[in-house]
XYZ file of C-alpha atoms in Angstrom:
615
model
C 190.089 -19.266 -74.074
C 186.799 -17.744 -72.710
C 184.796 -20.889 -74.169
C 187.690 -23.592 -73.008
C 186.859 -21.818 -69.555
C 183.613 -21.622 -69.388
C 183.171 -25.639 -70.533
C 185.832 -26.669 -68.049
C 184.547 -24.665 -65.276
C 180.983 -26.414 -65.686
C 183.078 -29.905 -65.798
C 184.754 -29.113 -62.551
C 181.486 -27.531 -60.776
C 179.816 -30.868 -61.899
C 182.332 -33.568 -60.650
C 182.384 -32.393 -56.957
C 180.521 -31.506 -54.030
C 184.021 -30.170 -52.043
C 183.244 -26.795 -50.782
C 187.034 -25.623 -51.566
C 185.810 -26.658 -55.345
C 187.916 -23.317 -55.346
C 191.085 -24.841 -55.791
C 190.002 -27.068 -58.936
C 189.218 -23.585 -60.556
C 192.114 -22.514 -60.130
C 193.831 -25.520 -61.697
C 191.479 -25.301 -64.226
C 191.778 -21.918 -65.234
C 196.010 -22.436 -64.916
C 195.362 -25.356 -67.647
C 193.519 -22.849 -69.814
C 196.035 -20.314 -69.156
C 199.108 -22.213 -70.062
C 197.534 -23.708 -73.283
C 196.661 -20.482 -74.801
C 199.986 -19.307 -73.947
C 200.963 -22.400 -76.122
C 198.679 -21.608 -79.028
C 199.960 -17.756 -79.032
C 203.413 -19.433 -79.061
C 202.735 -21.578 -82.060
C 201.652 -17.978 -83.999
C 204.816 -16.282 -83.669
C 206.447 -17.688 -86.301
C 203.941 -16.552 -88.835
C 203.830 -13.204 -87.017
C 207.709 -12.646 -87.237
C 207.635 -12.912 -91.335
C 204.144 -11.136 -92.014
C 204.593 -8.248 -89.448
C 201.194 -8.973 -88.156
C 197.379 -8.976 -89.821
C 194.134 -6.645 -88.507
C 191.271 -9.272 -87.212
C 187.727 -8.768 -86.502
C 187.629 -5.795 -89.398
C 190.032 -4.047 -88.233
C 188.937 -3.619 -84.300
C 192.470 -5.585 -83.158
C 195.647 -6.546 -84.889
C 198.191 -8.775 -84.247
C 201.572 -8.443 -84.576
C 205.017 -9.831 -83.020
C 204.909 -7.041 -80.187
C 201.282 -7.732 -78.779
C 201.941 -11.688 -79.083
C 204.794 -12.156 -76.948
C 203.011 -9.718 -74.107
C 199.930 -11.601 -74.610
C 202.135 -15.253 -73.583
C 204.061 -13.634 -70.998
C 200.850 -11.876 -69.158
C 199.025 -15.331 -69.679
C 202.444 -16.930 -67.634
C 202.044 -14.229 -65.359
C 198.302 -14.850 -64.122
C 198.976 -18.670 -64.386
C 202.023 -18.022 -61.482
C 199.396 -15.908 -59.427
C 197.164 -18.529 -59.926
C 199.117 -21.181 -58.009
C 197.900 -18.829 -54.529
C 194.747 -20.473 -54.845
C 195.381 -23.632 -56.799
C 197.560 -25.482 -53.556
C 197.277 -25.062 -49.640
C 200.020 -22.933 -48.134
C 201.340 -25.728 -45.986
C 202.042 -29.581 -46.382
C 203.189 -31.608 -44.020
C 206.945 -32.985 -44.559
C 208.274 -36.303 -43.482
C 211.882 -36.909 -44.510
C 211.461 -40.841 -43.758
C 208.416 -41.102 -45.404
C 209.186 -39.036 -48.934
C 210.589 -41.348 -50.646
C 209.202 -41.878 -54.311
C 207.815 -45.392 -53.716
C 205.775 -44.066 -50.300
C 204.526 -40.945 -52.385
C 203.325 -42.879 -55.061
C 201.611 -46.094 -52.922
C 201.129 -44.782 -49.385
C 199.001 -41.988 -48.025
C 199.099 -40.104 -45.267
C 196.060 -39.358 -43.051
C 196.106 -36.264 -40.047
C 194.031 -33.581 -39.578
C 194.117 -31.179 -42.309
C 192.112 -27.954 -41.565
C 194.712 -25.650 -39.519
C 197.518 -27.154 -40.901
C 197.148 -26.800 -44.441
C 194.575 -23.125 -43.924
C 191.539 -24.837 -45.242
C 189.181 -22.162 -43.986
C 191.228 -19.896 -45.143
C 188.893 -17.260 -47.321
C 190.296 -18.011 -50.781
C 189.710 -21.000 -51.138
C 185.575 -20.234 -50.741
C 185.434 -18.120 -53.149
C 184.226 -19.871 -56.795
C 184.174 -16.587 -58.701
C 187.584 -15.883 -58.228
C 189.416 -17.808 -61.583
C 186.650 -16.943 -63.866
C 186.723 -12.839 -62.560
C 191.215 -13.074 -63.494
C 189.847 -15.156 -67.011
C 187.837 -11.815 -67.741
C 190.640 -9.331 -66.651
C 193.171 -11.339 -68.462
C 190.899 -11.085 -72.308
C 190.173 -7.503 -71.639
C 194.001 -7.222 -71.244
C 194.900 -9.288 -74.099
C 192.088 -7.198 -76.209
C 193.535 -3.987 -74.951
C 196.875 -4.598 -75.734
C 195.488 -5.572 -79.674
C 193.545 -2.805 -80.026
C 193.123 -0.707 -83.109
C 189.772 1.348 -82.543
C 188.546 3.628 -80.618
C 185.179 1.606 -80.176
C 187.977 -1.759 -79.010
C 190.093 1.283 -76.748
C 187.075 1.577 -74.394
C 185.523 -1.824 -74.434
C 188.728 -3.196 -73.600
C 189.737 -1.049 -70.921
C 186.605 -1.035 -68.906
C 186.522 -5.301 -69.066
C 189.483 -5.068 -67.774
C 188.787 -2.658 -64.771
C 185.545 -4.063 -64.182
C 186.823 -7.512 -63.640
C 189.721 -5.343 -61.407
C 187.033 -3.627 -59.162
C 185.093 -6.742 -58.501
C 187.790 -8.772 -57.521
C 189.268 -6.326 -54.870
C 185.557 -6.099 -53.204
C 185.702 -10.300 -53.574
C 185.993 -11.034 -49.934
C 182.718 -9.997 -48.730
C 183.483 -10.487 -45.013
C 186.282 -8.097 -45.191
C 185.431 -4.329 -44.532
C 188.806 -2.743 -45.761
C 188.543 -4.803 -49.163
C 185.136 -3.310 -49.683
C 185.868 -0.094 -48.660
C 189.341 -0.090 -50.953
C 187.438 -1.713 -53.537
C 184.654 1.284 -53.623
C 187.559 3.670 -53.538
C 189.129 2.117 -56.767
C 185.411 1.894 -58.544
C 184.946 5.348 -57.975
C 188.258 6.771 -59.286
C 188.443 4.296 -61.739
C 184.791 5.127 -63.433
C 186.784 9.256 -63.476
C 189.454 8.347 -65.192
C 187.470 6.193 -67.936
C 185.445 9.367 -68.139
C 188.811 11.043 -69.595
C 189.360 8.318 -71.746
C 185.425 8.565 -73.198
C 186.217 12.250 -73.634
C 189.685 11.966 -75.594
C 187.460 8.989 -78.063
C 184.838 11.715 -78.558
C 187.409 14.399 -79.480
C 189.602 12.327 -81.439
C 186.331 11.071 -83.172
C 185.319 14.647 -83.977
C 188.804 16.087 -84.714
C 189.297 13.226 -87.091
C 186.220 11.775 -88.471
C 187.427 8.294 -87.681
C 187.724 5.398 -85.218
C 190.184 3.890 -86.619
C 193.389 4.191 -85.337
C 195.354 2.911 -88.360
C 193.553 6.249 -90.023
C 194.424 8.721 -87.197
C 197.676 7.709 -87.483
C 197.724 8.465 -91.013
C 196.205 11.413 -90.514
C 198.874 12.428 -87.778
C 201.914 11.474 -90.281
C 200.709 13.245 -93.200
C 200.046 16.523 -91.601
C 203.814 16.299 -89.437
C 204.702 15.770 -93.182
C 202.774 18.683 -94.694
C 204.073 21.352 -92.116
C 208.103 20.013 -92.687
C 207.455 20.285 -96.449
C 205.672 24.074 -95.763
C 203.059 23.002 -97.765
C 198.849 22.839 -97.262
C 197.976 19.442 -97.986
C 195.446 19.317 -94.637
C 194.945 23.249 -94.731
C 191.725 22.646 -92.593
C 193.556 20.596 -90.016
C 196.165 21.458 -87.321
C 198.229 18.851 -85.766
C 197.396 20.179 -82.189
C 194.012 19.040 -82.698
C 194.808 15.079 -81.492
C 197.301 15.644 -79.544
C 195.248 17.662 -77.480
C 192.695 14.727 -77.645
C 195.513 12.404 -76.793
C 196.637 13.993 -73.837
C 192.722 13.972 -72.094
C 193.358 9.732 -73.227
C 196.835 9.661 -70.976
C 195.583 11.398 -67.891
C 193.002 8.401 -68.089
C 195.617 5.588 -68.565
C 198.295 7.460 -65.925
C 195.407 7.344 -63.580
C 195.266 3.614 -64.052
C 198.580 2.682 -64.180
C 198.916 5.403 -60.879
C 201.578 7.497 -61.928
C 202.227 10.306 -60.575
C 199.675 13.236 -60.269
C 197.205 10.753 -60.517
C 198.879 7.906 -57.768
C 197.101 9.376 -54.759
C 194.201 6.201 -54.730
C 196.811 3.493 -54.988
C 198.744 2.836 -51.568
C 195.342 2.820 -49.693
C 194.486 0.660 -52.218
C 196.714 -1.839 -52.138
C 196.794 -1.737 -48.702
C 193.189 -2.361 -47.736
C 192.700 -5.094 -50.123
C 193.664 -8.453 -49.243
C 197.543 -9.204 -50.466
C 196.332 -12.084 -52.890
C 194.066 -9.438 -54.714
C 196.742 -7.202 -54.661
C 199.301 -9.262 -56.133
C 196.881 -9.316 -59.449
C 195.583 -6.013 -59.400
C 199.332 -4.596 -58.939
C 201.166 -5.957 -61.851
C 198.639 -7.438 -64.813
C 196.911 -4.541 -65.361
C 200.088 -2.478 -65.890
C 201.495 -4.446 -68.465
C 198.612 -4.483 -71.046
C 197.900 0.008 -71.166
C 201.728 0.517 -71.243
C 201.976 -2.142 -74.043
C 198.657 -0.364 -75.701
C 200.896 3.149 -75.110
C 203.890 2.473 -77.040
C 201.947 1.692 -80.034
C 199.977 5.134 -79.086
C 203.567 7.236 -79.263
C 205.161 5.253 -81.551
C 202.482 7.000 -84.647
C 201.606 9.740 -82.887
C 204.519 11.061 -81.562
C 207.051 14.110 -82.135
C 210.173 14.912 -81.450
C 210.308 16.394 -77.983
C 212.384 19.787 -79.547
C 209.540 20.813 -81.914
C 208.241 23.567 -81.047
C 204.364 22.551 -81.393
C 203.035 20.929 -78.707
C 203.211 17.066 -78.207
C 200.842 15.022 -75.963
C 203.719 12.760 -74.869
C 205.435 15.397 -73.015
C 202.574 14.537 -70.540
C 204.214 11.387 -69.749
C 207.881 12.720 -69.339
C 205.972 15.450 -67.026
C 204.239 12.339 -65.548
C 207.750 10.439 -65.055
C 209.238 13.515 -63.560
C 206.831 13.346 -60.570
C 206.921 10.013 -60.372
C 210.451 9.230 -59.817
C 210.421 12.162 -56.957
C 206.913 11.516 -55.465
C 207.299 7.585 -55.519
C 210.794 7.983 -53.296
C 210.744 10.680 -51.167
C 207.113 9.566 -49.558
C 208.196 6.292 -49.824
C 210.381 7.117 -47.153
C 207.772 7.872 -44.760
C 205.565 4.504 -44.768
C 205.742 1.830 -42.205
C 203.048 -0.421 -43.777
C 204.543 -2.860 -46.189
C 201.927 -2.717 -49.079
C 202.046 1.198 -48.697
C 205.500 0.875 -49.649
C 205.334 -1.524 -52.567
C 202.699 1.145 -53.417
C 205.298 3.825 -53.911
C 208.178 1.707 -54.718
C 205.773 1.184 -58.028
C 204.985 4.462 -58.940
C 208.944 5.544 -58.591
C 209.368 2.381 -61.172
C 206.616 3.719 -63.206
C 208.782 7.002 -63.706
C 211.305 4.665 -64.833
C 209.208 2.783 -67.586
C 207.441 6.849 -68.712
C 210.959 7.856 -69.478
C 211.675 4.759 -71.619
C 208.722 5.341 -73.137
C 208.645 9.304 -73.749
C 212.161 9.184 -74.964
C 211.048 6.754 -78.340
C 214.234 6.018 -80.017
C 215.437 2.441 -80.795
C 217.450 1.634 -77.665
C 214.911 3.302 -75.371
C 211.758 1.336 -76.520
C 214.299 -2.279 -76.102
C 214.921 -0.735 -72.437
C 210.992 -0.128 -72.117
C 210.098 -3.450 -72.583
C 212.651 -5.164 -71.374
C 212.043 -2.834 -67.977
C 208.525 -3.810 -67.689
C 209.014 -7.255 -67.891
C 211.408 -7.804 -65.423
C 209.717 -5.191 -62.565
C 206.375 -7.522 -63.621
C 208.547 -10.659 -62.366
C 210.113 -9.115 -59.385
C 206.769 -7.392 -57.788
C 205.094 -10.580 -58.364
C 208.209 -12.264 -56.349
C 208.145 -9.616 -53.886
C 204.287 -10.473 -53.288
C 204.475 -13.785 -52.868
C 207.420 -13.224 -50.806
C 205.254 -11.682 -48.244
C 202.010 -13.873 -48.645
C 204.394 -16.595 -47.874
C 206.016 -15.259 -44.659
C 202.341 -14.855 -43.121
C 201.836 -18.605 -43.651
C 205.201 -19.121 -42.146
C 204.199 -17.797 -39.137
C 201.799 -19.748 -38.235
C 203.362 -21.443 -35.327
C 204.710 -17.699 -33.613
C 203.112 -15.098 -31.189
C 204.008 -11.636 -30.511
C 205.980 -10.945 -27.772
C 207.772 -8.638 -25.444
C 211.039 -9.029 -24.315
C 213.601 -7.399 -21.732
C 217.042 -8.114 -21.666
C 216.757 -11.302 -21.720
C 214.048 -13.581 -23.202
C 213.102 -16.212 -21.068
C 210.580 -18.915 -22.808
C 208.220 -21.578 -21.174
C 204.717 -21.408 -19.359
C 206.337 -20.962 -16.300
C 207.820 -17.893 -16.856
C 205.342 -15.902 -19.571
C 202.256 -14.514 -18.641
C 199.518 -14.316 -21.076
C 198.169 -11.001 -21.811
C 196.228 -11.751 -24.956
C 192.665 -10.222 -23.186
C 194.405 -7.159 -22.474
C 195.788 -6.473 -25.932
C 192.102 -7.231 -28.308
C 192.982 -10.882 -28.446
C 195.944 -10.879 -29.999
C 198.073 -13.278 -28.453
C 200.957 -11.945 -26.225
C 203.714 -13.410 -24.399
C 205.421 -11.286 -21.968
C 208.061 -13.256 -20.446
C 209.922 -12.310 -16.886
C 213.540 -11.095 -16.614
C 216.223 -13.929 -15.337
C 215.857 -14.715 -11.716
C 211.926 -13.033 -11.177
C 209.517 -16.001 -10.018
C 205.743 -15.883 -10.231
C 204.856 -14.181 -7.152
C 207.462 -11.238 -7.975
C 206.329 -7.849 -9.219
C 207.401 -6.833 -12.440
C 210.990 -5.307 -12.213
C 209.982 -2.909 -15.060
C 206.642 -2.104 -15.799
C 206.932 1.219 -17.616
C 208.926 -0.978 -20.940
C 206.237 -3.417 -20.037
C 203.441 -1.223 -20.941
C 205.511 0.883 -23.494
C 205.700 -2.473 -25.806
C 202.549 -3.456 -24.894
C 201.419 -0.479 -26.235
C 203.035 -0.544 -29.576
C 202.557 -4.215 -30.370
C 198.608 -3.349 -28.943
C 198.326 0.103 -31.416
C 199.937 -2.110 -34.450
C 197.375 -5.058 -34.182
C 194.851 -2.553 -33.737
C 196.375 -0.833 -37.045
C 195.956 -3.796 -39.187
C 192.752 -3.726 -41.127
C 192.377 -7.275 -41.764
C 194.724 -10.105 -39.911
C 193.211 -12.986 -41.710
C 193.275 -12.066 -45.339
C 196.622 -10.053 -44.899
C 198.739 -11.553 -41.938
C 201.561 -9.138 -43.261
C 201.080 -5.829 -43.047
C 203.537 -3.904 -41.263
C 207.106 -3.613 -41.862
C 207.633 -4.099 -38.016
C 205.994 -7.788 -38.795
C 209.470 -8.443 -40.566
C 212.095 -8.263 -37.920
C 214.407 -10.808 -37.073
C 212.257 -13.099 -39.914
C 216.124 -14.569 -40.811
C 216.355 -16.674 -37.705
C 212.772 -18.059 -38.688
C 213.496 -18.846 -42.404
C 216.868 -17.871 -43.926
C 215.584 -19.044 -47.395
C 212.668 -17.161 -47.696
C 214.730 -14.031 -46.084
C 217.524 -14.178 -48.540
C 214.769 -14.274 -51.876
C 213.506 -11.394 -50.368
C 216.452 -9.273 -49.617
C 217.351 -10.615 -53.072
C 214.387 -9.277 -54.954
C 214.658 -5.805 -52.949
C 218.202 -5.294 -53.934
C 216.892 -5.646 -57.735
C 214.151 -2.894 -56.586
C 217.200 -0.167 -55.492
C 218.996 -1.259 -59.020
C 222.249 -3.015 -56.953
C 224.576 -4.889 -59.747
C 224.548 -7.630 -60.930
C 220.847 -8.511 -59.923
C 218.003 -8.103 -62.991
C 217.306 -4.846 -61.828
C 220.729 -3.062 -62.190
C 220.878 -3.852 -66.333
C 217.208 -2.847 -66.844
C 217.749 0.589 -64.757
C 221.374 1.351 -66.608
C 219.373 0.465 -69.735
C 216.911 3.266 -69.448
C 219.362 5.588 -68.123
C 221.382 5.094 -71.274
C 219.045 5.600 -73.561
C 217.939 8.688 -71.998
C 221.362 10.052 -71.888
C 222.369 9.110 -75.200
C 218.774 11.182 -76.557
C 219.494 14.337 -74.659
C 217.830 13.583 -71.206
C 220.641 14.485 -69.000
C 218.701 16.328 -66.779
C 215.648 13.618 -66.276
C 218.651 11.164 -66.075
C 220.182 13.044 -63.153
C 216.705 12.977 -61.433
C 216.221 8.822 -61.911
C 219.892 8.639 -60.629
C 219.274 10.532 -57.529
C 215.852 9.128 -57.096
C 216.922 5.629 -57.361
C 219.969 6.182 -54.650
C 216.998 7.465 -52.030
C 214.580 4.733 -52.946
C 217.147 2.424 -51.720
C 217.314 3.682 -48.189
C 213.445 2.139 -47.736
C 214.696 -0.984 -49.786
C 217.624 -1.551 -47.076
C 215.860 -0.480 -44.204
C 213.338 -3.660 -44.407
C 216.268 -5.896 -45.141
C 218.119 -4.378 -41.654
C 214.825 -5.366 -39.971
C 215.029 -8.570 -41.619
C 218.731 -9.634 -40.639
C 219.409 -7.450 -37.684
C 216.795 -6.580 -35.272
C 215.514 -8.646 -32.691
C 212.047 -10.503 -33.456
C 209.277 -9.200 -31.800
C 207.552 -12.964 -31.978
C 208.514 -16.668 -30.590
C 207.320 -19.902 -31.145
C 204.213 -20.811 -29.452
C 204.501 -22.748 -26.789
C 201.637 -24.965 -27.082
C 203.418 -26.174 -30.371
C 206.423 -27.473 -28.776
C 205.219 -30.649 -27.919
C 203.034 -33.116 -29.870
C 200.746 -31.882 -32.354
C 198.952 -34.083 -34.106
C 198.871 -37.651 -35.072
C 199.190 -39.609 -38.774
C 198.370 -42.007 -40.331
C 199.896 -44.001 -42.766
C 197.791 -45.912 -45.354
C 198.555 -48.688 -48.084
C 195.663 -49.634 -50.110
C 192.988 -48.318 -47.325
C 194.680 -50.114 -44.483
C 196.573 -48.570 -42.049
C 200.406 -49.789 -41.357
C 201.636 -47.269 -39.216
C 201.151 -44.414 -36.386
C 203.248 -41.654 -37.217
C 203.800 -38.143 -35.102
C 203.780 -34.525 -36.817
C 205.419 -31.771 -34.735
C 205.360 -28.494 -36.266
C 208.997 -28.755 -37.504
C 207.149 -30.964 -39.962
C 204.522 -28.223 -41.067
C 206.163 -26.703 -44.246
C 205.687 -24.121 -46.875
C 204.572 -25.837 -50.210
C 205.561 -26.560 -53.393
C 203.523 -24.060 -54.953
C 204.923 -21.283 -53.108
C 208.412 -22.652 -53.068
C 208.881 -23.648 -56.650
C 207.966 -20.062 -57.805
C 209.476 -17.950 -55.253
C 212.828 -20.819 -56.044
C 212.530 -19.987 -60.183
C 211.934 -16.262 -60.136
C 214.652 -15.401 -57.624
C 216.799 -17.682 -59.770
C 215.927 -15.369 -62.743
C 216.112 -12.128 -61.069
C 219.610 -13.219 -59.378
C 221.412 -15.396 -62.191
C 220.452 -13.089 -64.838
C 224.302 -11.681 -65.697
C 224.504 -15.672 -67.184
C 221.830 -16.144 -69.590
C 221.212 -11.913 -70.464
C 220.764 -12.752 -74.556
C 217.750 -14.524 -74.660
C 215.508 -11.470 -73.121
C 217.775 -8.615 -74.281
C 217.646 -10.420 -77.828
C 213.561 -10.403 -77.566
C 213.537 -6.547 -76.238
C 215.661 -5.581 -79.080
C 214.232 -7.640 -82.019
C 210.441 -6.282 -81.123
C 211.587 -2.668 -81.028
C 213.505 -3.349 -84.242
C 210.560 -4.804 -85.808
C 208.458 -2.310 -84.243
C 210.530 0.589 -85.835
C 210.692 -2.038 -89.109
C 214.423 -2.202 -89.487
């Protein structure tokens, strides 16, 4: 993959002088993507009947498990790829979209504020090959099988993570959120260091095939009462384990260690945060189960157990990630916290480590992955969607049209205001009610004021959302859609992998952590519903522009260089495209029709835990 990249990249730098050269990157780098996926495909069959095979002496393995995660977080990146590979808007004319005038006519306009070609991503060259780099230190971490691999692994993959949140260099917030994650990122891979020392010393091995060895024979040696390892006591690693999971919980930002991720998330440009959010998750949860499955006791024994950590750790979660959840008015803040609750979720599958629990693990992690990355591109694509609206003011009744609006967009920093008159008041009338006049200018003033960056993040309030259904019903039903998976409603993906967990935790002797993710989830779905209220009920506080009402720009059509006809593009014609639409179209499909075609992915969750257990 990294040479594939790094030949195609050159071959794409070298065949054009564009200066959004950008997008071919991206397209690039979705090619690679997709055909490694392929390749890792083609291996499973082998992997299935030999259980997997160490590579590279024994610094990675391969097995079943790390295969299939290695395909679906290659799918993943290729899908967040498509952000940068296509404009966000085409231009769509019904008489003119035909296959035979797609394929042998053209059509000519003026592109750059139509389709966002200045829009920030698509300047930056660095951007594909930084995700290539996160994506092999994932795939390495999730292979690992040394402590030498553990580190190397971990810190390509953060590196590539802290560069590409400081990747707009114009953009204040994103450096200072970026600095903010560098910072706490280099602390918690000083934990992990310290836990590869220990474990090192404790021991007298990298290898973790050995220390698990080591771990098994001396659980074995105290149930027998005898003194095979008379020199060694089993607290000895899992004391050294549990420095190693305050490092990973840090990164994965569960809870005590969430505290840098909502300003995070939220200063970084949504794009970035779309990536940073979900692919680094995957791989050190993956790398985890592995960790508990050979290291692990029961929870009941009376010596201590470094996985208790991470039921302590989903504990916190679940309550921290919902009840401050509640607070938050800034959209990003609250994906934020919506993640750590549904990080609680996926510790408790994973602390529990039974059969069922480890199917409901994966099969939790992979379906939260898909609906967070729909939820993301939900609301990158409702900032390009309103392209055409202004803020605005209203009284009791809106009235529209130059005539009656006056433009306050000095007044309020620039942004660009509409205040429009009640019914009945002319131009030379004084305003029948300034005080709401100045108590709405005031808000709308205080939240453009609030958001950190407008042009890499159009969306950042939950405000931002109101009345959105009259705008786009499509987009507005995906995303109340993938927010009623969030709060677990039935029969929506989210329900089955929530009641899968739950199960499995009840049927192990978790009744009190299950009473806690019950309770938690019913609270978490107050924030879910309030946004969807705001969505389908409230009044908008934005109209269309009225400069875009009339003529907007003029086509061309073209046939073999000539042109054969004038055409007109009003901004009814300026739509979302394909890119965005096709994905956000298949992955609500999945998360909504998933009570017809449940076998194939519970079938995969249960078969890799089975294997995984080898039964």
């Amino acid at each position: 993959m990294v040479l594939n990249s790094l030949i195609i990249l050159l071959l794409s730098n070298s065949i054009t002088l564009r200066r959004d050269k950008s997008i071919l990157y991206s397209r690039a780098t979705i090619t690679i993507l997709l055909v490694s996926s392929l390749i890792a495909y083609d291996n499973l069959n082998f992997l299935f009947l030999n259980k997997g095979i160490g590579i590279y002496g024994g610094l990675f393995h391969s097995t079943s498990t790390t295969t299939v995660f290695h395909i679906f977080i290659l799918i993943m990146s290729s899908v967040i790829l498509l952000l940068t590979a296509f404009y966000p808007r085409k231009v769509w004319l019904e008489e003119y979209s035909s296959m035979g005038r797609l394929l042998f006519s053209k059509l000519i306009y003026y592109q750059t504020f139509i389709l966002n070609k200045m829009g920030e991503q698509y300047k930056i060259i660095e951007y594909s090959l930084i995700i290539l780099f996160i994506v092999i230190g994932a795939m390495f971490l999730i292979s690992t099988s040394d402590l030498v691999s553990i580190f190397l692994s971990i810190e390509l993959q953060s590196y590539g993570l802290y560069l590409l949140s400081t990747i707009y260099r114009d953009s204040e917030s994103a450096t200072s959120g970026g600095l903010m994650y560098f910072l706490l990122g280099g602390l918690s891979s000083c934990f992990i260091l310290l836990s590869t020392s220990l474990l090192y010393a404790n021991s007298g091995t990298t290898n973790l095939d050995s220390l698990y060895i080591i771990t098994s024979i001396s659980n074995a040696s105290k149930e027998n009462m005898t003194s095979l390892l008379y020199w060694y006591k089993s607290y000895y690693i899992h004391i050294s384990l549990l420095f190693m999971s305050v490092g990973f919980l840090f990164k994965v930002s569960a809870a005590p260690f969430h505290f840098w991720s909502p300003d995070v998330y939220d200063a970084i440009p949504t794009i970035v945060t779309t990536f940073v959010a979900i692919i680094s998750k995957i791989s050190i949860f993956i790398f985890l189960l592995e960790l508990v499955h050979y290291t692990s006791k029961s929870m009941f024994d009376t010596d201590f157990s470094w996985t208790i950590s991470l039921l302590f750790s989903s504990l916190l979660s679940l309550a921290i990630g919902t009840i401050v959840g509640l607070t938050q008015s800034r959209i990003k803040r609250l994906f934020a916290f919506s993640t750590i609750s549904h990080v609680g979720f996926i510790l408790l599958g994973l602390s529990i480590h039974s059969i069922e629990s480890t199917q409901a693990f994966m099969f939790y992690l992979m379906q939260y992955s898909i609906s967070n990355l729909n939820a993301f591109i939900l609301i990158i694509t409702v900032g390009y969607s309103l392209y055409f609206y202004v803020y605005q003011i209203y009284g009791d009744e809106v009235v529209t049209g130059e005539d009656n609006t006056v433009d306050m967009s000095p007044w309020y920093g620039g942004l660009p205001v509409l205040i429009p008159r009640h019914l009945g008041v002319t131009v030379s009338d004084q305003w029948p009610c300034d005080d709401f006049i100045e108590a709405e200018g005031k808000r709308i003033k205080e939240n453009h004021e609030s958001m950190q960056d407008i042009e890499n993040s159009p969306i950042q309030l939950i405000d931002q959302l109101k009345g959105y259904y009259s705008i786009n019903p499509v987009i507005a039903f995906s995303l109340a859609i993938t927010l009623f998976s969030f709060a677990g409603i039935p029969p929506l993906i989210g329900f089955f992998a929530k009641q899968m967990i739950l199960s499995a935790a009840i049927d192990s002797g978790y009744i009190f952590m299950s009473l806690i993710a019950i309770l938690t989830s019913v609270i978490s779905a107050v924030y879910y519903l309030a946004i969807i209220k705001q969505i389908f009920f409230d009044k908008p506080d934005f109209i269309k522009n009225p400069k875009f009402r009339e003529l907007y720009v003029d086509g061309l059509i073209t046939e073999k260089n000539e042109i054969i006809e004038e055409v007109y593009i009003f901004s009814d014609n300026i739509v979302i495209s394909s890119s965005l639409s096709l994905s956000i179209s298949v992955i609500t499909f999945i998360i909504s029709l998933f009570i017809f075609i449940p076998q194939e992915w519970l079938s995969l969750a249960n078969l890799l835990a089975l294997i995984l257990f080898n039964i």
